[in-house]
PDB file of C-alpha atoms in Angstrom:
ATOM      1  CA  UNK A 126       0.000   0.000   0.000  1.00 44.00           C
ATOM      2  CA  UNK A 127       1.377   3.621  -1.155  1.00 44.00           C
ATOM      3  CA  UNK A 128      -0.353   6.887   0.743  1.00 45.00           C
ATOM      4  CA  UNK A 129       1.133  10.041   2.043  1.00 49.00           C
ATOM      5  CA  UNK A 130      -0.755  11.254   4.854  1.00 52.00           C
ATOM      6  CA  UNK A 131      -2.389  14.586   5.462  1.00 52.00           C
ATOM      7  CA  UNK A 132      -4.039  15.462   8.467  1.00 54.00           C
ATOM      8  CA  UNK A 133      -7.956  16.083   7.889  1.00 56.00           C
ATOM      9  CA  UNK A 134      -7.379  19.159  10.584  1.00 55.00           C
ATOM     10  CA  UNK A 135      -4.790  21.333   7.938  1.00 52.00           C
ATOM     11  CA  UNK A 136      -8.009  23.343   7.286  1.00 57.00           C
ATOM     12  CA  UNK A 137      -7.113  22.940   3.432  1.00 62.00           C
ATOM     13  CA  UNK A 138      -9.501  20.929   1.291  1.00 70.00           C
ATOM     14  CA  UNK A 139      -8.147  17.281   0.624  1.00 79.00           C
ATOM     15  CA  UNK A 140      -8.610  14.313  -1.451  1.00 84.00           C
ATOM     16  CA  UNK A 141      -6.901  11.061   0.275  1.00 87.00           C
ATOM     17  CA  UNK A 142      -6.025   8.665  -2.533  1.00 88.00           C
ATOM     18  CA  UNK A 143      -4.923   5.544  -1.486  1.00 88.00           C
ATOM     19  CA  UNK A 144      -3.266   2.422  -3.508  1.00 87.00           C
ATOM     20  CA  UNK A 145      -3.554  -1.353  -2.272  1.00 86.00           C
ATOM     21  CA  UNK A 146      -3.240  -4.420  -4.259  1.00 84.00           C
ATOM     22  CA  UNK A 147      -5.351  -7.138  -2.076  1.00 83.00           C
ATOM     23  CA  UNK A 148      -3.243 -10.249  -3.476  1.00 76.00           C
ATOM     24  CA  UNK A 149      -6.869 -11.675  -4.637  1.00 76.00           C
ATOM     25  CA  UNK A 150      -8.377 -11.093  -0.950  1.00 76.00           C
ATOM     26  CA  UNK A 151      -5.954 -13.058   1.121  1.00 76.00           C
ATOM     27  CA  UNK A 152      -3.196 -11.734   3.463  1.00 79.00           C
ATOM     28  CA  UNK A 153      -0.001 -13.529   3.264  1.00 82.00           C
ATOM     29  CA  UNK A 154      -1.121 -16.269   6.082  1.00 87.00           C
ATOM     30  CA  UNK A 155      -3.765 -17.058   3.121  1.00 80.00           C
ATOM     31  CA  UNK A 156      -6.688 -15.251   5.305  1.00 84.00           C
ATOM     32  CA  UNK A 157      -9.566 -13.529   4.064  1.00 82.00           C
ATOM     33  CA  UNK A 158      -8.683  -9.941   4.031  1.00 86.00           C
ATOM     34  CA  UNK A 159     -11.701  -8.173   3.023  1.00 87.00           C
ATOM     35  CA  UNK A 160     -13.045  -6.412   5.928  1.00 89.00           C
ATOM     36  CA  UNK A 161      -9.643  -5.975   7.216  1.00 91.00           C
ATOM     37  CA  UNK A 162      -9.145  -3.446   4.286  1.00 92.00           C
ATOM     38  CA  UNK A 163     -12.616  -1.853   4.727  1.00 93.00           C
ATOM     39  CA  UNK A 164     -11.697  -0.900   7.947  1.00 94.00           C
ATOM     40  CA  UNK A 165      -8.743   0.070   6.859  1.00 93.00           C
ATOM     41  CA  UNK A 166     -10.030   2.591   4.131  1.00 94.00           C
ATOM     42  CA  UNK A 167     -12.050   3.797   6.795  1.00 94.00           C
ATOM     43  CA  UNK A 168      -9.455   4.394   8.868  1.00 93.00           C
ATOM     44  CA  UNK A 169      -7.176   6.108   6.476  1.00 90.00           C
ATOM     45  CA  UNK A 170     -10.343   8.200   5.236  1.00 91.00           C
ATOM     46  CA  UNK A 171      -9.955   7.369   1.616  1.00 92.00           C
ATOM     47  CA  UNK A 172     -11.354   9.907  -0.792  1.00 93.00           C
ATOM     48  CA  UNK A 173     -10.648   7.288  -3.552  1.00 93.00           C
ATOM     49  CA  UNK A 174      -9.363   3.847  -3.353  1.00 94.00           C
ATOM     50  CA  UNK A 175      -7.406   1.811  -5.921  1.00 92.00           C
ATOM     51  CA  UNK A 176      -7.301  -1.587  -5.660  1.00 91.00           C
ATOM     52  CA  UNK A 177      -5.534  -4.179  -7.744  1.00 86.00           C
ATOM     53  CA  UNK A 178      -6.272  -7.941  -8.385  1.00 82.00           C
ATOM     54  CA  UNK A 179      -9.731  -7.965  -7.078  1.00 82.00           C
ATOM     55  CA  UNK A 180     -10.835 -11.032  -9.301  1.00 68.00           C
ATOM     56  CA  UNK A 181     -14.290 -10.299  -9.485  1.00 59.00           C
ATOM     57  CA  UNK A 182     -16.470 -13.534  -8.110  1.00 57.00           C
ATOM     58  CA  UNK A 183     -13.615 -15.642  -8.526  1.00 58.00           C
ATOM     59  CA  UNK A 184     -13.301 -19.529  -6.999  1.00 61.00           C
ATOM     60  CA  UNK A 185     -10.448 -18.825  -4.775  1.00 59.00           C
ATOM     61  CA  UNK A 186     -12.587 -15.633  -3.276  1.00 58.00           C
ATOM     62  CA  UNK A 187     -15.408 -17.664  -2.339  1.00 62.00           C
ATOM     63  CA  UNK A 188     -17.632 -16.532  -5.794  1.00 64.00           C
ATOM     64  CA  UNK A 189     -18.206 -13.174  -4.082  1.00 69.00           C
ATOM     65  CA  UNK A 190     -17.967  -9.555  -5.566  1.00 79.00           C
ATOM     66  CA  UNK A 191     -14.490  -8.647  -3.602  1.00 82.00           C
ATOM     67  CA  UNK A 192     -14.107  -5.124  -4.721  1.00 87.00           C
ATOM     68  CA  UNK A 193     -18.055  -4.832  -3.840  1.00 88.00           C
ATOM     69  CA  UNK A 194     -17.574  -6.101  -0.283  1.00 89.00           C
ATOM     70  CA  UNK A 195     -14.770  -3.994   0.423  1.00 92.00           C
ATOM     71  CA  UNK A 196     -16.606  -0.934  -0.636  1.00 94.00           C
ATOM     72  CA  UNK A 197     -19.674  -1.731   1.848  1.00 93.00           C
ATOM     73  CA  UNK A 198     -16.920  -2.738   4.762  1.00 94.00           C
ATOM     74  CA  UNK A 199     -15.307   0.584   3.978  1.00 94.00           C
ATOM     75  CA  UNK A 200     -18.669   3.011   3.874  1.00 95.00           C
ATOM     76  CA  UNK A 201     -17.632   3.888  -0.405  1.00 96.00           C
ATOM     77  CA  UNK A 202     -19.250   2.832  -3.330  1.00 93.00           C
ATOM     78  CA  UNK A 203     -17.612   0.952  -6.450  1.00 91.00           C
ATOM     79  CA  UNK A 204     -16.907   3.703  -9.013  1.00 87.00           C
ATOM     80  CA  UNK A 205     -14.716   1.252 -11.266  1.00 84.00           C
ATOM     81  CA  UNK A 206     -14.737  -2.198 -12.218  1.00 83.00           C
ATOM     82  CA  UNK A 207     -14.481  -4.756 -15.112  1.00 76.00           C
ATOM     83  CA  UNK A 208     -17.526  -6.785 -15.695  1.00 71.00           C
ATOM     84  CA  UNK A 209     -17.823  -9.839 -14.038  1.00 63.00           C
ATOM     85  CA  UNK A 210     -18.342 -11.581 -17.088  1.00 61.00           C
ATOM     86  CA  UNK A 211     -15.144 -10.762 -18.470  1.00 61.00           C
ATOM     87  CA  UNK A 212     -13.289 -13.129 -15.999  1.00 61.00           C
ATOM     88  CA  UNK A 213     -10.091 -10.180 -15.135  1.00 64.00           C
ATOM     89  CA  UNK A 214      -7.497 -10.205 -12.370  1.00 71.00           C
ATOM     90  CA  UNK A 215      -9.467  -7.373 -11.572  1.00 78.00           C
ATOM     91  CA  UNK A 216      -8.696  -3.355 -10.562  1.00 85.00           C
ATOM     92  CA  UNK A 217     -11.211  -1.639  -9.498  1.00 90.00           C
ATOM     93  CA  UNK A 218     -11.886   1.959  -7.598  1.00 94.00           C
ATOM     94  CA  UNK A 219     -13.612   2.952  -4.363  1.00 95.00           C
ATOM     95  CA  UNK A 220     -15.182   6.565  -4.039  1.00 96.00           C
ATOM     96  CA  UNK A 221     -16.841   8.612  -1.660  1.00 94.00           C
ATOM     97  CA  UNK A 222     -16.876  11.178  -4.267  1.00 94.00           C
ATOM     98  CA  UNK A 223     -20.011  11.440  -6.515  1.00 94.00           C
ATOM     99  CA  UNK A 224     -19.361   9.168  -9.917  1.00 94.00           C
ATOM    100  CA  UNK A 225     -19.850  10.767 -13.094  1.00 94.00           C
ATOM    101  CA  UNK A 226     -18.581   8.398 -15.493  1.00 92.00           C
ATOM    102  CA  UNK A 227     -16.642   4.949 -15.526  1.00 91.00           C
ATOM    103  CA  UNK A 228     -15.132   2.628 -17.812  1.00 88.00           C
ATOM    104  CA  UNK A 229     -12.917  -0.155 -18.217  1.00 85.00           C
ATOM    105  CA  UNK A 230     -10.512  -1.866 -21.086  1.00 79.00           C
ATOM    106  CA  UNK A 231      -9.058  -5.107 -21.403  1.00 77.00           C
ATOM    107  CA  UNK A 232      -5.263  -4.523 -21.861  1.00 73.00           C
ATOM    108  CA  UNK A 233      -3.212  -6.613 -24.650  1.00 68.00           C
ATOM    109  CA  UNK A 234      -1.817 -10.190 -23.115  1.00 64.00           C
ATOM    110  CA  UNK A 235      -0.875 -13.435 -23.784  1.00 59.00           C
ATOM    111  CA  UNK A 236      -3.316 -16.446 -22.616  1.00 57.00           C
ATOM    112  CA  UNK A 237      -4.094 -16.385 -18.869  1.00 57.00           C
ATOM    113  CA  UNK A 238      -2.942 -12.660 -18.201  1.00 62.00           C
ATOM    114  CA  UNK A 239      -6.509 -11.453 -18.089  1.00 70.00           C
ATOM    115  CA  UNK A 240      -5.555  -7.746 -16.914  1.00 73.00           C
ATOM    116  CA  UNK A 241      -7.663  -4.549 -17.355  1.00 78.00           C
ATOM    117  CA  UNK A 242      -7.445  -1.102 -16.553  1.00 81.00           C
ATOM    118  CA  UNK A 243     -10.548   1.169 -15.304  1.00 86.00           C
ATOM    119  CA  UNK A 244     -11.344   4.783 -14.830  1.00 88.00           C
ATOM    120  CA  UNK A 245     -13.654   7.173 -13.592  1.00 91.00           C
ATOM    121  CA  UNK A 246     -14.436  10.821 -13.351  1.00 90.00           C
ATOM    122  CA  UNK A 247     -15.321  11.935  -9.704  1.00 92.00           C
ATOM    123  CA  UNK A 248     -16.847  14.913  -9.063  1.00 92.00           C
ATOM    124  CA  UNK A 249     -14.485  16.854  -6.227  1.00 87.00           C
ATOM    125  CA  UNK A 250     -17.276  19.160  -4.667  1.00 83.00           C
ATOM    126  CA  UNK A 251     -16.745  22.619  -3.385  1.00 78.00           C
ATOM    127  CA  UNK A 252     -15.890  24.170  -6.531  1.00 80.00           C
ATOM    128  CA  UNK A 253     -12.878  21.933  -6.958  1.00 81.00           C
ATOM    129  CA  UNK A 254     -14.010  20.661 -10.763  1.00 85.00           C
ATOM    130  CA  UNK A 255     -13.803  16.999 -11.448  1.00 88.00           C
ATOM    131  CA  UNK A 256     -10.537  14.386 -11.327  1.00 86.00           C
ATOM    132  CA  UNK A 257     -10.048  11.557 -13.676  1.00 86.00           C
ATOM    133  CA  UNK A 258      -8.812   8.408 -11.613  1.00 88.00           C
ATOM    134  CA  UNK A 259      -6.973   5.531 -13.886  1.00 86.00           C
ATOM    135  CA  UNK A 260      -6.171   2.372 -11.969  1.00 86.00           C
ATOM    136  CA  UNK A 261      -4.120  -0.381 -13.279  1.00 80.00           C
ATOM    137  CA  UNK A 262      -1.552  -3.154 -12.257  1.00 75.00           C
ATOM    138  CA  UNK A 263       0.865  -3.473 -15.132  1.00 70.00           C
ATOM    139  CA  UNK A 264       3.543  -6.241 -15.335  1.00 61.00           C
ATOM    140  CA  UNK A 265       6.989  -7.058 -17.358  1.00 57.00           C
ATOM    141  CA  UNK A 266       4.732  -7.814 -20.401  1.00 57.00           C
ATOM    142  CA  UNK A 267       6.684  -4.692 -22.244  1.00 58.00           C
ATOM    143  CA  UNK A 268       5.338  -1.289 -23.539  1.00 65.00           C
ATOM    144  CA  UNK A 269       1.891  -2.691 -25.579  1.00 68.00           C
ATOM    145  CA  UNK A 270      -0.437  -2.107 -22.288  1.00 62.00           C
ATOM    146  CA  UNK A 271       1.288   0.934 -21.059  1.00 66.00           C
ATOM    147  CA  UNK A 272       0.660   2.728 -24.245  1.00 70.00           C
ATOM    148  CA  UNK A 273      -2.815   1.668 -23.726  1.00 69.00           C
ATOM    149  CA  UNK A 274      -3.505   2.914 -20.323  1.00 65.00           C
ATOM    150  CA  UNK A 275      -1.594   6.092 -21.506  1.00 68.00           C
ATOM    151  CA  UNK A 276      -4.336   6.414 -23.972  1.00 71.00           C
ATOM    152  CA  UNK A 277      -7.517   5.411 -22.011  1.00 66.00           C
ATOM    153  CA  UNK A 278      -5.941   8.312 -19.501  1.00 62.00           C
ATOM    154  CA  UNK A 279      -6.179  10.974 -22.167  1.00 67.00           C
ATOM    155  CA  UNK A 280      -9.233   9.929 -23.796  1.00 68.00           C
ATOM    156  CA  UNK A 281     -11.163  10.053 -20.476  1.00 62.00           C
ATOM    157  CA  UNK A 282      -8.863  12.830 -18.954  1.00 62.00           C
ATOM    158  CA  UNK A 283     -11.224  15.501 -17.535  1.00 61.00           C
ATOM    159  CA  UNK A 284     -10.190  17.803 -15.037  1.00 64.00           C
ATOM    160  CA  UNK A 285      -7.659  17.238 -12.509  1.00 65.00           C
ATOM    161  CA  UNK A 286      -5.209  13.589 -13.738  1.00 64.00           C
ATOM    162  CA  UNK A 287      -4.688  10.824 -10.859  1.00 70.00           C
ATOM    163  CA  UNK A 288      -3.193   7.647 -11.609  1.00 66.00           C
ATOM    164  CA  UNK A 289      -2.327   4.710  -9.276  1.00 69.00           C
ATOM    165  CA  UNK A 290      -1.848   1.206  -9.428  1.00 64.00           C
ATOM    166  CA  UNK A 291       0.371  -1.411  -9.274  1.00 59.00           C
ATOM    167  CA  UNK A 292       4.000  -0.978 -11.830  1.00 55.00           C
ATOM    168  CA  UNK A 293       6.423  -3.686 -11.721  1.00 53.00           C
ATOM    169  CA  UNK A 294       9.595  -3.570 -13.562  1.00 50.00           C
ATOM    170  CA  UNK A 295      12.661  -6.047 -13.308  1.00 49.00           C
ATOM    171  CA  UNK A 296      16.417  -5.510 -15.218  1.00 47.00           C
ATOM    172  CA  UNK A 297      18.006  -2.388 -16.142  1.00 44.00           C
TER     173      UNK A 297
END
């Protein structure tokens, strides 16, 4: 998990963003994790929440809507998410900022690397405008699907540009 923290009391108007991939629900001693990351979300007072390999209704998570459960356990609703139907590793975002748009795209692997990337505009209140939130986990697979999340992020871009995720990278 990735967050810089800003006290609530600054008097300044924030938006907390955090990043978490939830390792497909389980914690490292193969627990269920799910309300363990509601709470803390909660805690934290996430604005916005990416989260990476969700599986959506997946076997090994029990056939239930992760990303959906999290969001209830964590007080936010489910701006972002790939179908269900479309059997993804799964990213998905967590607002408690009003939605006003979402999407999602399928990025370019080989068999069995089922990732996506999704995005939504979030209205920021206050006068603040809107933000565009892209949330991906990208891999070694090379620069095909980062040239596609670079263009799903300026096809969608509205207002202020906020990107997390999950970006692994091994050799030079």
């Amino acid at each position: 998990m990735s967050f810089i923290f800003v006290p609530k009391s600054t008097g300044q108007r924030t938006v907390r963003v955090v990043n978490f991939n939830v390792y497909m629900g389980y914690d490292r001693r193969g627990e269920d994790n799910t309300f363990r990351v509601g709470r803390l979300l909660k805690d934290l007072e996430a604005d916005i929440a990416g989260l990476q390999e969700t599986g959506l209704m997946r076997l090994t998570l029990g056939n239930r809507h992760y990303a959906g459960a999290v969001a209830r356990a964590a007080g936010m609703v489910l701006a972002a998410a790939a179908p269900v139907a479309e059997d993804t590793w799964g990213c998905a975002i967590l607002s408690r900022l009003p939605v006003l748009s979402w999407g999602w795209r399928r990025l370019p692997r080989g068999p069995g690397e089922n990732a996506c990337v999704v995005h939504a505009t979030l209205s920021l209140g206050g006068g603040m405008g809107v933000a565009t939130v892209v949330n991906v986990h990208l891999g070694n697979e090379g620069d095909t699907e980062k040239q596609v999340v670079k263009n799903v992020f300026v096809q969608y871009l509205l207002g202020l540009p906020c990107i997390v995720g999950r970006y692994r990278k091994t050799g030079g």
